[in-house]
Structures are given as C-alpha cells and as structure tokens.
mmCIF file of C-alpha atoms and ligand atoms in Angstrom:
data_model
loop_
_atom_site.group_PDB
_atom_site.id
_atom_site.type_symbol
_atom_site.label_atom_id
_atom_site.label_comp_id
_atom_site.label_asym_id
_atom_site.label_seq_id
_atom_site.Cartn_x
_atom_site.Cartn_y
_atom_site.Cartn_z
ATOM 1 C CA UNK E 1 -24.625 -18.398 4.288
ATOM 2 C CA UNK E 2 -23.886 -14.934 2.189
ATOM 3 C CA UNK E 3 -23.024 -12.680 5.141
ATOM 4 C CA UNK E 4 -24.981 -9.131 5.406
ATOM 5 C CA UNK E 5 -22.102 -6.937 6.094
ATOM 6 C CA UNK E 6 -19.778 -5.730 3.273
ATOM 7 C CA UNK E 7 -16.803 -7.565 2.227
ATOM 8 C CA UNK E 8 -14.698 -4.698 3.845
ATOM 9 C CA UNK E 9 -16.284 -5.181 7.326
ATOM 10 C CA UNK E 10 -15.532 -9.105 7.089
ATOM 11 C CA UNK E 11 -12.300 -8.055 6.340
ATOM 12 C CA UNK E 12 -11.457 -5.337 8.470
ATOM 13 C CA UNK E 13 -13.058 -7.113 11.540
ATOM 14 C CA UNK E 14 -10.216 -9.660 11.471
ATOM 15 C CA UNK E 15 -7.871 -7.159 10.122
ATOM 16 C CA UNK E 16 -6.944 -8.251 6.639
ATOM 17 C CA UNK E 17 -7.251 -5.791 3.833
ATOM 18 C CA UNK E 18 -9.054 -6.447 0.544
ATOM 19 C CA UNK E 19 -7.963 -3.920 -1.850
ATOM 20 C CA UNK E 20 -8.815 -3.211 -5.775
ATOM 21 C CA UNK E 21 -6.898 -1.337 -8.304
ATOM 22 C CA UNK E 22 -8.533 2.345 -9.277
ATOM 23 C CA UNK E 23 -8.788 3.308 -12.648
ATOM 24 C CA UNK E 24 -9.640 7.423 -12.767
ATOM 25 C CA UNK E 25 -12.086 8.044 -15.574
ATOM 26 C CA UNK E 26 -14.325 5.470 -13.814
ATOM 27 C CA UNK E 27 -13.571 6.899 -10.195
ATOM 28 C CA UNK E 28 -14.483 10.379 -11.621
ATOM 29 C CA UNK E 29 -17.948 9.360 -13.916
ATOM 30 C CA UNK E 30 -19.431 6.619 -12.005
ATOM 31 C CA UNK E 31 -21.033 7.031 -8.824
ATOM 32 C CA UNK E 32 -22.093 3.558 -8.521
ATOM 33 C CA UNK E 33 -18.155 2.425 -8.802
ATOM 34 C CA UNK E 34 -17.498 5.008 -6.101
ATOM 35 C CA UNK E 35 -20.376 3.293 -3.742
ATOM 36 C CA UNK E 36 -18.705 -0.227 -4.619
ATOM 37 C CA UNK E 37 -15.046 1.024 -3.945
ATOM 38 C CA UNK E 38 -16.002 2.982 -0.515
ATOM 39 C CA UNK E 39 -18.141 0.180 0.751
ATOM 40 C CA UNK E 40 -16.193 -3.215 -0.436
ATOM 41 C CA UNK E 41 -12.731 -2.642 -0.138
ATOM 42 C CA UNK E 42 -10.421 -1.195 2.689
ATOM 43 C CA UNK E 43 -7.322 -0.993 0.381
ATOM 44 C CA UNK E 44 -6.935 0.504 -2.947
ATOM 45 C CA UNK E 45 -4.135 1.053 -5.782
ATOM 46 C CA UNK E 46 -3.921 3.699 -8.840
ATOM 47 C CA UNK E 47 -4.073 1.326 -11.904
ATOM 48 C CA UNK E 48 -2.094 3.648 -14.112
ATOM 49 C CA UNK E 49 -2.440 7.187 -12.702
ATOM 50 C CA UNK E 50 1.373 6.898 -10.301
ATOM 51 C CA UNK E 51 3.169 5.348 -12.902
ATOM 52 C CA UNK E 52 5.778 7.680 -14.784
ATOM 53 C CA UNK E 53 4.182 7.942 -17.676
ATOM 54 C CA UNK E 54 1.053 9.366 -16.417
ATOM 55 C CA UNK E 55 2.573 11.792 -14.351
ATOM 56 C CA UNK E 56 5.652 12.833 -16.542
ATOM 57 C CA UNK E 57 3.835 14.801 -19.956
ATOM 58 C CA UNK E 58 7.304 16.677 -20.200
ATOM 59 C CA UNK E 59 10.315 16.485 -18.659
ATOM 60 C CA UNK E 60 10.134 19.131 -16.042
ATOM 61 C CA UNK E 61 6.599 18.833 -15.505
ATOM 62 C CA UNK E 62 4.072 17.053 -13.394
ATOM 63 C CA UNK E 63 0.170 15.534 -13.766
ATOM 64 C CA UNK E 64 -0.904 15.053 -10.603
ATOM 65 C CA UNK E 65 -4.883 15.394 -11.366
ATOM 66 C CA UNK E 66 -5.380 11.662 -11.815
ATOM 67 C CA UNK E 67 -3.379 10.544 -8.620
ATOM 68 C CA UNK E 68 -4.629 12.965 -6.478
ATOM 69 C CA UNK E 69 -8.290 12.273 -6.937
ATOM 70 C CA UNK E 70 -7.610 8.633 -6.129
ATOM 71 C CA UNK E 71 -5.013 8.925 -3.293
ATOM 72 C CA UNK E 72 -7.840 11.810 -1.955
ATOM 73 C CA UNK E 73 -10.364 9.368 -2.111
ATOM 74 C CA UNK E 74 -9.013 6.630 -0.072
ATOM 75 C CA UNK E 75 -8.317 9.252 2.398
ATOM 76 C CA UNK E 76 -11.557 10.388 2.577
ATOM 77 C CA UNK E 77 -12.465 7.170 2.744
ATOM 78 C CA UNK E 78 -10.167 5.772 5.323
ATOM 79 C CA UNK E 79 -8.958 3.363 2.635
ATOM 80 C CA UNK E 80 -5.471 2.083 2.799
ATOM 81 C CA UNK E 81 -3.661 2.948 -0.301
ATOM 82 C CA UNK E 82 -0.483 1.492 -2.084
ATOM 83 C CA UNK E 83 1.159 3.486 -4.893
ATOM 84 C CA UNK E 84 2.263 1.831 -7.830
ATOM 85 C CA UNK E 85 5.003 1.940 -9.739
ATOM 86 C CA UNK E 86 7.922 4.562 -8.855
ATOM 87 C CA UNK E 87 10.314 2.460 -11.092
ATOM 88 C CA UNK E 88 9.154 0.086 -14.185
ATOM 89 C CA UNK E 89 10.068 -0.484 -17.809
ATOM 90 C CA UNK E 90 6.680 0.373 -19.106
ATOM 91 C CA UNK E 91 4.590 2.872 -19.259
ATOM 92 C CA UNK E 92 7.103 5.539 -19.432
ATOM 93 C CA UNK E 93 6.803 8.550 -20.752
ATOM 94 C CA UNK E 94 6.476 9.216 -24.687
ATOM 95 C CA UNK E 95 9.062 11.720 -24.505
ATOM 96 C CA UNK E 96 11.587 9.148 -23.291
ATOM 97 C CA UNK E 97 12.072 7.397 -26.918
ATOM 98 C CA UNK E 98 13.314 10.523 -28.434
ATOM 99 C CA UNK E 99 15.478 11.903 -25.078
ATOM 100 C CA UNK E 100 19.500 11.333 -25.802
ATOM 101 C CA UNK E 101 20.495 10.633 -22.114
ATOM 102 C CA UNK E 102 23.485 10.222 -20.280
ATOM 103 C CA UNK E 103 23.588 7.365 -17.508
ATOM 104 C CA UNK E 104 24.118 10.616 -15.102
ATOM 105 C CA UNK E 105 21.189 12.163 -16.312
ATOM 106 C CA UNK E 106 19.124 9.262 -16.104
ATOM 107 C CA UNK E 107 20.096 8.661 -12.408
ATOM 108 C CA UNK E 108 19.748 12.270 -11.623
ATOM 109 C CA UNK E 109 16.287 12.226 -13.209
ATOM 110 C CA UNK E 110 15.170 9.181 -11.537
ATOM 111 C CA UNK E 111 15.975 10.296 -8.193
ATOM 112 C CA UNK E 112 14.573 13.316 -8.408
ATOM 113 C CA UNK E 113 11.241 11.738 -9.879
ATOM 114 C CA UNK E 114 11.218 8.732 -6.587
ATOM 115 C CA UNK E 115 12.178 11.875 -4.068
ATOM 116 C CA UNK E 116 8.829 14.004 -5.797
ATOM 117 C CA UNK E 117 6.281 11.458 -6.054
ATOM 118 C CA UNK E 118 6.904 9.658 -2.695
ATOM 119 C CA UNK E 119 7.478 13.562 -0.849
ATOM 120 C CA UNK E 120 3.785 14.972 -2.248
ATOM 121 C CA UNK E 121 2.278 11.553 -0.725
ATOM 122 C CA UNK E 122 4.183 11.634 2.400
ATOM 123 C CA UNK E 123 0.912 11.354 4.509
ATOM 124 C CA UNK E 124 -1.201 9.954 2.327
ATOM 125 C CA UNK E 125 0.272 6.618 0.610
ATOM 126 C CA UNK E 126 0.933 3.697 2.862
ATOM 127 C CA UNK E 127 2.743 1.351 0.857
ATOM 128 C CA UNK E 128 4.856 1.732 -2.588
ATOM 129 C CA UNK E 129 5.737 -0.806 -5.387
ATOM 130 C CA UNK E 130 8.898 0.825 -5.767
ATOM 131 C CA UNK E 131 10.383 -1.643 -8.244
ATOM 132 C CA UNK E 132 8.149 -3.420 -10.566
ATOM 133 C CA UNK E 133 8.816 -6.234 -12.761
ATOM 134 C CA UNK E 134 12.640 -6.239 -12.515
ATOM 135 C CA UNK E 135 13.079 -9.917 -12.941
ATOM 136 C CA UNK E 136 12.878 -11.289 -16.762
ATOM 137 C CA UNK E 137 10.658 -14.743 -17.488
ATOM 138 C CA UNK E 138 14.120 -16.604 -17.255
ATOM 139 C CA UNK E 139 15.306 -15.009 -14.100
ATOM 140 C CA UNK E 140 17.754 -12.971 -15.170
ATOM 141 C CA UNK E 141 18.012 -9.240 -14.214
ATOM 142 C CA UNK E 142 15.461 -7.629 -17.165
ATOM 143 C CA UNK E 143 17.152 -5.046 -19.697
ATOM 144 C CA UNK E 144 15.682 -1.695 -18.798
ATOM 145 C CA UNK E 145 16.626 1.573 -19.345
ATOM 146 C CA UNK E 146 16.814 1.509 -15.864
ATOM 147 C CA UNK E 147 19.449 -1.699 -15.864
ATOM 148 C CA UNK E 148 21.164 -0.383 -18.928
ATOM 149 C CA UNK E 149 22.210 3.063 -16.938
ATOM 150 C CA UNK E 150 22.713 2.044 -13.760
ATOM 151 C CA UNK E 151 23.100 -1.932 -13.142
ATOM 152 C CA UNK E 152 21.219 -3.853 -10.639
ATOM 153 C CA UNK E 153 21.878 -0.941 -8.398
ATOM 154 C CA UNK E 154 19.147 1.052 -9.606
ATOM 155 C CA UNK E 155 17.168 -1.154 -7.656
ATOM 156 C CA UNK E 156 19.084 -0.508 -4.430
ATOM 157 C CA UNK E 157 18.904 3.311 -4.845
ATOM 158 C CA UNK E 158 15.308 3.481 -5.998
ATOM 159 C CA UNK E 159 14.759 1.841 -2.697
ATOM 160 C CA UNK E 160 17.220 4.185 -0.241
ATOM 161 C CA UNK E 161 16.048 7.164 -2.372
ATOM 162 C CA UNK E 162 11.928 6.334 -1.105
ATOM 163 C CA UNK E 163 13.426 5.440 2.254
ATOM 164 C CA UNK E 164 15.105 8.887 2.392
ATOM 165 C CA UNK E 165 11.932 10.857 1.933
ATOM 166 C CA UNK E 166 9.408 8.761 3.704
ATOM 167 C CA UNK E 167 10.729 6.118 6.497
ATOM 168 C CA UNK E 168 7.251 5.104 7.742
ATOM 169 C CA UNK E 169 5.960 3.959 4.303
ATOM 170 C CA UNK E 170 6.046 0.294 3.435
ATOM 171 C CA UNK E 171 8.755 -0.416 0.296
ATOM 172 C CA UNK E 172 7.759 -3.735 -2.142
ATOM 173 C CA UNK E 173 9.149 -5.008 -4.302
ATOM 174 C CA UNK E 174 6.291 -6.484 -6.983
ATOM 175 C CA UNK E 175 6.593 -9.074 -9.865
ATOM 176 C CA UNK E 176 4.306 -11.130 -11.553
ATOM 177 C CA UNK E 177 4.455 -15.186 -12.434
ATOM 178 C CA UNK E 178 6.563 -15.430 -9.068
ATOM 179 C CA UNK E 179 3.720 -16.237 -7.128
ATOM 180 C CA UNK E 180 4.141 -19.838 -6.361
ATOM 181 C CA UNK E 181 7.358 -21.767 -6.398
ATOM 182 C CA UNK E 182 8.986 -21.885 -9.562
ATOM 183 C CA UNK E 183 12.176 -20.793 -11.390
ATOM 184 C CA UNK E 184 11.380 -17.029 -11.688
ATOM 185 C CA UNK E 185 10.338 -17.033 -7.887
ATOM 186 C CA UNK E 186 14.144 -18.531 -7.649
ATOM 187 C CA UNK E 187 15.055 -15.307 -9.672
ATOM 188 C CA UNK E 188 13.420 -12.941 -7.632
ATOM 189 C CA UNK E 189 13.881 -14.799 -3.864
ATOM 190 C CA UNK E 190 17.810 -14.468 -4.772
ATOM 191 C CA UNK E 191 17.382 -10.822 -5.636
ATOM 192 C CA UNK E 192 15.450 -9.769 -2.544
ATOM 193 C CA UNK E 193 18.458 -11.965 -0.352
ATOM 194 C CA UNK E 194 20.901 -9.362 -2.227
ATOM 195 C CA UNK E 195 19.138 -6.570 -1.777
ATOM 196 C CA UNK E 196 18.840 -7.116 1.829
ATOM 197 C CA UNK E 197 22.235 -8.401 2.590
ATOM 198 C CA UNK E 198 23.125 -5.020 0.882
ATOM 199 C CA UNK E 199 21.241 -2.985 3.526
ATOM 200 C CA UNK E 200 18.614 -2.226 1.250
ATOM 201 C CA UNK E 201 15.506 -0.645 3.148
ATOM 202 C CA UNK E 202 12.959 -3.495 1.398
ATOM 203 C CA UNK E 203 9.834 -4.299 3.735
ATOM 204 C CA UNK E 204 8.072 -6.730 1.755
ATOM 205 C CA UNK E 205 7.499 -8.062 -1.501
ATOM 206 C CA UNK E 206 3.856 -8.174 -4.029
ATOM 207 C CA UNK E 207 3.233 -11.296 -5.381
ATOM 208 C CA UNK E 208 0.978 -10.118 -8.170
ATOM 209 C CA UNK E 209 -1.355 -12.929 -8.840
ATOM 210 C CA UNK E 210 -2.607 -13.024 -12.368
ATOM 211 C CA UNK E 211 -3.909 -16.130 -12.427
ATOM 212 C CA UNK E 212 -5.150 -16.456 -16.150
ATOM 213 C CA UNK E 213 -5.463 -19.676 -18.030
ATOM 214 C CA UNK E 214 -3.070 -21.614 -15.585
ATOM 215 C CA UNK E 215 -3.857 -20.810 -12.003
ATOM 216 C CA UNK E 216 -0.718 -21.351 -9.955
ATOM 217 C CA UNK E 217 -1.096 -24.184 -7.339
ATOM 218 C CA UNK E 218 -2.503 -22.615 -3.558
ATOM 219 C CA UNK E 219 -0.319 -24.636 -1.973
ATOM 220 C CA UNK E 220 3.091 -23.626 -3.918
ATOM 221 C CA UNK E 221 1.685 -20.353 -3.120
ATOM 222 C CA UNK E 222 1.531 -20.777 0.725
ATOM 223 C CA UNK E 223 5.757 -22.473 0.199
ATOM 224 C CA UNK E 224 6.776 -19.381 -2.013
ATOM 225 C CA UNK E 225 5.023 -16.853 1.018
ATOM 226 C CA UNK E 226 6.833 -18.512 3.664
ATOM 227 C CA UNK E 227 10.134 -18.641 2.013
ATOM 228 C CA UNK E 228 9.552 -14.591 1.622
ATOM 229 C CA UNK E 229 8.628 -14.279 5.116
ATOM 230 C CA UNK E 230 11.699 -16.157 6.445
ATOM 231 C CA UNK E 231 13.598 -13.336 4.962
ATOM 232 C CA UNK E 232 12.035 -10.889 7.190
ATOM 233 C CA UNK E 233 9.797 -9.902 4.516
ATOM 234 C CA UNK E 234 6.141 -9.195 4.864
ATOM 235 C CA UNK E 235 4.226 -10.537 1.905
ATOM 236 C CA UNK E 236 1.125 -8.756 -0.188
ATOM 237 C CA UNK E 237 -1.002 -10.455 -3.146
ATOM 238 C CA UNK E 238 -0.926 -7.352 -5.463
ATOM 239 C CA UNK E 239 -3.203 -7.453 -8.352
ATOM 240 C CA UNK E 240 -5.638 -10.772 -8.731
ATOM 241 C CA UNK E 241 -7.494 -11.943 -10.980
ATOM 242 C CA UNK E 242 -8.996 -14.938 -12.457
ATOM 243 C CA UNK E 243 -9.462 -16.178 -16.575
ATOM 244 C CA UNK E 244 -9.883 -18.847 -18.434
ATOM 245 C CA UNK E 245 -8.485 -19.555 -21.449
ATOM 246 C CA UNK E 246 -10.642 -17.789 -24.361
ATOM 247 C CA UNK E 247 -13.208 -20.393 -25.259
ATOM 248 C CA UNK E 248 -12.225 -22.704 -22.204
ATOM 249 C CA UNK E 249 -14.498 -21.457 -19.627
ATOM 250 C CA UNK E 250 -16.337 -24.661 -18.140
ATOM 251 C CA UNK E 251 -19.770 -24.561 -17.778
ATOM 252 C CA UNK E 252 -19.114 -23.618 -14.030
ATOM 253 C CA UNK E 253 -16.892 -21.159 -14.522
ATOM 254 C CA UNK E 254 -17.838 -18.919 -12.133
ATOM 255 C CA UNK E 255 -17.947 -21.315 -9.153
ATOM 256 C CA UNK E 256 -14.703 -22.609 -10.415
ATOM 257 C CA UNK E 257 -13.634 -19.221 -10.121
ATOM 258 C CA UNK E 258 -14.667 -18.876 -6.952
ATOM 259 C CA UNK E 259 -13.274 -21.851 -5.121
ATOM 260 C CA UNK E 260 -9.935 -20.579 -6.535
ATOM 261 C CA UNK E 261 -10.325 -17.010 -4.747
ATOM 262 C CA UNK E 262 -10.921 -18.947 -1.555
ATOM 263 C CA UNK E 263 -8.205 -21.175 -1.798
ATOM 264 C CA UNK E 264 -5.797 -18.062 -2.206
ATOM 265 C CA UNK E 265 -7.800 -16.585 1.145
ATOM 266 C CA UNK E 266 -6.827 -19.410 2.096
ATOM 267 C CA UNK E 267 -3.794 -19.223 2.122
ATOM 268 C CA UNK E 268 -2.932 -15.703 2.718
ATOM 269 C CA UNK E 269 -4.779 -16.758 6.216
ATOM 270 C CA UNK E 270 -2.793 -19.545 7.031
ATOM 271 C CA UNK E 271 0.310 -17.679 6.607
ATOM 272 C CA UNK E 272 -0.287 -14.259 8.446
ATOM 273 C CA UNK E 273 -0.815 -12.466 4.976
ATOM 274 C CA UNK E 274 -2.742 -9.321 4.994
ATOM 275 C CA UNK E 275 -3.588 -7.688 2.220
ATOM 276 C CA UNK E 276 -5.358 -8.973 -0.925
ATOM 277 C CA UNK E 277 -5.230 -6.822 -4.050
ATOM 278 C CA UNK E 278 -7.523 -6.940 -6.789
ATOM 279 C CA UNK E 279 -6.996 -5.814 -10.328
ATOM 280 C CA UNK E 280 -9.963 -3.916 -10.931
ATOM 281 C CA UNK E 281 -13.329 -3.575 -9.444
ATOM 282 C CA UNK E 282 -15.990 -4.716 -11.960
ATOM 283 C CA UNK E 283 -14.981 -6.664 -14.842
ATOM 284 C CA UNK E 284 -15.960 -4.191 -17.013
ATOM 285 C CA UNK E 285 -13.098 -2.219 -15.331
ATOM 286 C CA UNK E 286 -10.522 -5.257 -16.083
ATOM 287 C CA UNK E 287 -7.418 -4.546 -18.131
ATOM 288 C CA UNK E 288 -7.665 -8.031 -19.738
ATOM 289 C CA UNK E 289 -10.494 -6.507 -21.806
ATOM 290 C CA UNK E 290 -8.317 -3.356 -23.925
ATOM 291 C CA UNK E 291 -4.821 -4.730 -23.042
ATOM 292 C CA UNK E 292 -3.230 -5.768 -26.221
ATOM 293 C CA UNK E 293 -4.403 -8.905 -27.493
ATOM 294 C CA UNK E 294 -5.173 -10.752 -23.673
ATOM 295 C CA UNK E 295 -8.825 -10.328 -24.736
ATOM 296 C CA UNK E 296 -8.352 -12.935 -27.870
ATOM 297 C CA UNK E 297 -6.364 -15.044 -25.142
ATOM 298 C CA UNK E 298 -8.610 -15.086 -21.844
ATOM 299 C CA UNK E 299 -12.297 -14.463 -20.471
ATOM 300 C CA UNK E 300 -12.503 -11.249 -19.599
ATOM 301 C CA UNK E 301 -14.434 -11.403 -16.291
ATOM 302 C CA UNK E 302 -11.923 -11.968 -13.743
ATOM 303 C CA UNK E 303 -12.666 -9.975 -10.544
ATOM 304 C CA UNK E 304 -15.579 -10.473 -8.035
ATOM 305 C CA UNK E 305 -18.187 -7.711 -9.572
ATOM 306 C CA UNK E 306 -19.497 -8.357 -12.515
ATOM 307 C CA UNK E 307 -19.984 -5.701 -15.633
ATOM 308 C CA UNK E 308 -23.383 -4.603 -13.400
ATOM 309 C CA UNK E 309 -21.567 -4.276 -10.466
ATOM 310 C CA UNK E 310 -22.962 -7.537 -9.561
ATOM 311 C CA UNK E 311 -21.347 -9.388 -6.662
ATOM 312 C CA UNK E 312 -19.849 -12.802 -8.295
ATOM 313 C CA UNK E 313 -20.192 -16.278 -6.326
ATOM 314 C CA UNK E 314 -16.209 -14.890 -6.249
ATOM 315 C CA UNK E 315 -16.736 -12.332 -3.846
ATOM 316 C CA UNK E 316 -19.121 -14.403 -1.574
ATOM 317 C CA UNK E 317 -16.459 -17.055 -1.482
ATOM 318 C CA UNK E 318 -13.784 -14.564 -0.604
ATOM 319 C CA UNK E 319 -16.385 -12.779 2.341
ATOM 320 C CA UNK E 320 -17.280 -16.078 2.997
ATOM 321 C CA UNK E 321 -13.309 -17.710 3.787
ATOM 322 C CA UNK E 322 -12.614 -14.012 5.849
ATOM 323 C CA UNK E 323 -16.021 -14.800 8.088
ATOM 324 C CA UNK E 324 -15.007 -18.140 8.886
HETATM 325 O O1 G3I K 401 -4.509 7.058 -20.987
HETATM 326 C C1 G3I K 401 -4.304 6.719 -22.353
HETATM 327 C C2 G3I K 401 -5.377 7.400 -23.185
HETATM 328 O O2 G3I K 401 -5.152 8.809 -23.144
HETATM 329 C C3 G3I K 401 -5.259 6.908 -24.622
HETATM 330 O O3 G3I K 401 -6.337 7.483 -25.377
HETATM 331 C C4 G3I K 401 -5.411 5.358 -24.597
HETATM 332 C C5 G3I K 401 -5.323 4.772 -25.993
HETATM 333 O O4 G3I K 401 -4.001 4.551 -26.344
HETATM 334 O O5 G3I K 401 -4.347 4.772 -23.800
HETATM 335 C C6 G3I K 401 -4.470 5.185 -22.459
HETATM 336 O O6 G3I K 401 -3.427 4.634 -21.769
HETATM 337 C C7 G3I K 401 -3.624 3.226 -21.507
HETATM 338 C C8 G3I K 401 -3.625 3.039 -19.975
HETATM 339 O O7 G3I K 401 -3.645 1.619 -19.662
HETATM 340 C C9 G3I K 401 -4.821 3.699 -19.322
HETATM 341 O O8 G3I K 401 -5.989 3.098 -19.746
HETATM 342 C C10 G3I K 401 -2.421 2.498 -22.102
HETATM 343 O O9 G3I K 401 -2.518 2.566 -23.522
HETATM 344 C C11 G3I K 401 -2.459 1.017 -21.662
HETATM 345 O O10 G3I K 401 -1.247 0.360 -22.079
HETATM 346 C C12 G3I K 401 -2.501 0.958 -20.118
HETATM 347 O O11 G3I K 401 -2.621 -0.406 -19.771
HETATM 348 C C13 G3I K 401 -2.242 -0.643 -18.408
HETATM 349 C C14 G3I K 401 -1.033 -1.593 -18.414
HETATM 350 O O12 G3I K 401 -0.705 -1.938 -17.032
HETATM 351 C C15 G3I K 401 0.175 -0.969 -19.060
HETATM 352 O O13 G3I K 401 1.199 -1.892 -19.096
HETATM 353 C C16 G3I K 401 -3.426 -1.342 -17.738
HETATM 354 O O14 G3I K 401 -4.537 -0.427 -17.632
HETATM 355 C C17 G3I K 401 -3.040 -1.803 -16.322
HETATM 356 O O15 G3I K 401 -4.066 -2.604 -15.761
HETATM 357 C C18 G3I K 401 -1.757 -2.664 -16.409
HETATM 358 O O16 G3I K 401 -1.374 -3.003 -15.079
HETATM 359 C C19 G3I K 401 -0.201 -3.811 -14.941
HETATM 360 C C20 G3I K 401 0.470 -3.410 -13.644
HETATM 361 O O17 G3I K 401 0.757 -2.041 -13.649
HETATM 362 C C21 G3I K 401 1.731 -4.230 -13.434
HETATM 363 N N1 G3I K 401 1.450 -5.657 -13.509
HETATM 364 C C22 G3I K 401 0.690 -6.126 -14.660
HETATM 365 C C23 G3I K 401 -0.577 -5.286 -14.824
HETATM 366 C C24 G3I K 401 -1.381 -5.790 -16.015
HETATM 367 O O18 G3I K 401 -0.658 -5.622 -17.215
#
C-alpha cells in the first residue's frame, strides 16, 4: 500500500539515508527538481561539480560556483552530503595533457588540491570518495597519473592528507563492478586490508552499484558487504541505477526494475547498511543518456523518477521495503 509520506521520511524514520547524485544546471533551472531533491532524499552527491576537473580551470585557480550551490543546498536543506571525487583518473583538468610535471610536483599539487577542497567544506561535507576507481577490471592497481608518480601510496596519502584537515568526515574508498563477490571485489578487499594494516585513516568503502544489463546477484551483494564490514569498514551503495540492455527491456520492465531496487534494500537492511545512493534524480537527469556511447548500449531510464518527475513502481518498492 503506496505510503503517503515521502521516501525521505520512510527513510529517515528508521534512519537509513536515500541519497541522489546532483547535477548543477538542473539544481539551478528547475524548481520542480529542487522540490523532488528537498522532499525525497536525505542524502545527496555533486555528480561532476567536486571532481578536479570542474574545479581546476587553471592551475592556480579555483571554480567553486557549481559545488557551492549544491553543498549550500543540502545544508539548507538538512541533507547529508558526500563529496565526490578528491582523487580519480578522469575528469581531470584539460590543462593536465599539456602540463610537463615532475612526480614532486604532482604530489605537491595533489596535496595541496585534497588539503583545499576538503578545508572550504570542513562543516559542510559529511563524507568524501577520496579515491575513486583505483582498481583496474583485472584487479590490478590501475595506471594513473596518480600511480605513475607516486605508486600505490598515493592512495595512502590522499587519505592521511583528508584526515589531516578534517578528522570528523567519513573517508571511502569507491569503485564500481566490486559490488558483489567477484574477482575485482578480490582486487579491491586486498587493497582496503593494505591500506588499513598501513594505518591508513579509511572509514568505509562505496560500492557503486551500476547495475546495467547484468544486475549483480543481491545475495553476493549482502557476502561482499559483510566481508567489508569484518574489516571494520562501514559500507555505502554509491551511485545506483538500473538498465537493460538496449532493446532488451521485457515487457515489465519497470516492475522488474523495481523488485531489483528492493532486493538491494534488502539487503543493505539486513546488513546494517545505511545509505543508498542514487545516480541521478529523474531519468532525464541520468548520465547513461549523454555518456559516450552507454545510450546505444542500455535503456536509459534507470532511477526511480521518471523524465516527468514521475515516481516509478521503483521508488514505491524502495519506500515500500524501508516501511516494512
Ligand atoms: O561541463 C561540460 C560542458 O561545459 C561541455 O559543454 C559538455 C560537452 O562536452 O561536457 C560537460 O562536461 C561533461 C560532464 O559530465 C558534465 O555534464 C563531460 O563531458 C562528461 O564526461 C561528464 O560525464 C560524467 C562522467 O562521470 C565523467 O566520467 C557524468 O555526468 C557522471 O554521471 C559520471 O559519473 C561517474 C562517477 O563520477 C564515478 N562512477 C561512474 C559514474 C558514471 O560514469
């Protein structure tokens, strides 16, 4: 029975967060996406606006304009907010392909960039993806520019160097296709073991969740969270969302859809996990429609509005396994 309170208020009443990833231009032109993000969700993440490129137009500069509006709205909003990325191999800046670095200078700038970003959000960003996507598709450490300077201990410092300016925030670590048990889950469980028998301030670790064409198996899921949390590591789902194959959606798509989404509630309830991040707000908003070619290769309504702002049978299955 489709419950009369907001999906936030189911949420928050048991106090589990259901989050959705922010894109600006729409935060700024849209009030309706404004009403929808203030009233559904009690977590929220900067789709692109934190990430280096964005806020790095020239090297001793700073755009802050995007990131603040967002990070000012979930204040205003009492929203929790995670920042994403301080450290990832895309999405950095332009000016990067033509800049003849030292390792040095590299480190130097990096620290400098994790110590700025995570000091002007001090009070206002609860959790960071400090490291993102680290871990290559065959579990080996992934050939960044990061890597290539500094070794696997870029990860380490990018870590104590957050740690240093903000203690109270919660540190991930965030990766995507590690989400259930499987060999680059292996990859990535090993590397958070290092990390931490290094001393390595790490709190938790986002298990992304893109579940498009094949959906990883709930259950897997529920084996890889509890291997995390026997660690010591809390556990976040990231950045879900659900597609089909292009072509492939059955004629019940969006139920099927739907029962997946409260499977992973599932889940994140039977094993104390709090937080559930989606990757957009409407599917209009979703990535998989402009990214590259993921538009020729899935259906591009993956998220629990629809283009209207439409509540999917998605998002009553998700209020529906947080009422129960
Ligand atoms: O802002 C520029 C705009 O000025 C320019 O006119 C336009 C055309 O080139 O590009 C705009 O930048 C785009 C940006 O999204 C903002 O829309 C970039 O080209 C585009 O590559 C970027 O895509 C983002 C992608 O990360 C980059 O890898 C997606 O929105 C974002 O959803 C996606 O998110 C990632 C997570 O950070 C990490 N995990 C996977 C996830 C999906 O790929």
């Amino acid at each position: 029975m489709p419950s009369d309170r907001t999906l936030r208020e189911v949420a928050e009443s048991r106090g589990f967060d259901v989050g959705a990833a922010v894109d600006a231009d729409s935060l700024r032109r849209d009030a309706s996406y404004r009403t929808r993000l203030a009233e559904e969700f009690s977590a929220l993440t900067p789709e692109n606006a934190l990430k280096m490129g964005p806020l790095r137009p020239t090297p001793d500069t700073y755009d802050f304009r995007d990131a603040d509006a967002i990070v000012n709205f979930g204040r205003a909003n009492d929203t929790t907010v995670r920042g994403h990325a301080l450290v990832w191999h895309n999405q950095t800046p332009d000016w990067f392909q033509s800049w003849d670095y030292t390792d040095d200078q590299l480190r130097t700038f990096l620290r400098e960039h994790v110590h700025t970003v995570v000091g002007r959000y001090r009070r206002t960003v609860d959790a960071w993806d400090v490291v993102n996507e680290a871990v290559a598709d065959d579990g080996t450490m992934r050939e960044t520019v990061w890597y290539d300077a500094m070794g696997e201990a870029y990860v380490d410092r990018a870590f104590e160097w957050a740690n240093e300016v903000n203690p109270d925030a919660d540190l991930y670590y965030n990766d995507y296709g590690a989400d259930a048990v499987n060999g680059k889950s292996d990859a990535v469980y090993d590397l958070l073991d290092r990390l931490l028998d290094r001393g390595v301030p790490v709190d938790g670790v986002g298990l992304q969740l893109h579940a498009l064409g094949e959906w990883p198996d709930p259950a897997s899921i529920a084996e890889n969270v509890r291997r995390f949390q026997e660690l010591g590591l809390d556990v976040q789902i990231t950045e879900m969302d659900v597609a089909f194959p292009a072509g492939e959606a059955p004629d019940d798509a969006l139920e099927r859809q739907a029962e997946y989404y409260r499977d992973v509630v599932d889940v994140c309830l039977e094993t104390g996990v709090d937080t559930l991040v989606t990757w957009g707000v409407r599917d209009a908003d979703s990535w998989l429609r402009s990214f590259r070619d993921f538009s020729e290769r899935f259906t591009g309504d993956p998220l629990l509005f629809d283009d209207r702002n439409r509540p999917k049978p998605a998002y009553r299955a998700v209020s529906e396994a947080l009422s129960e």
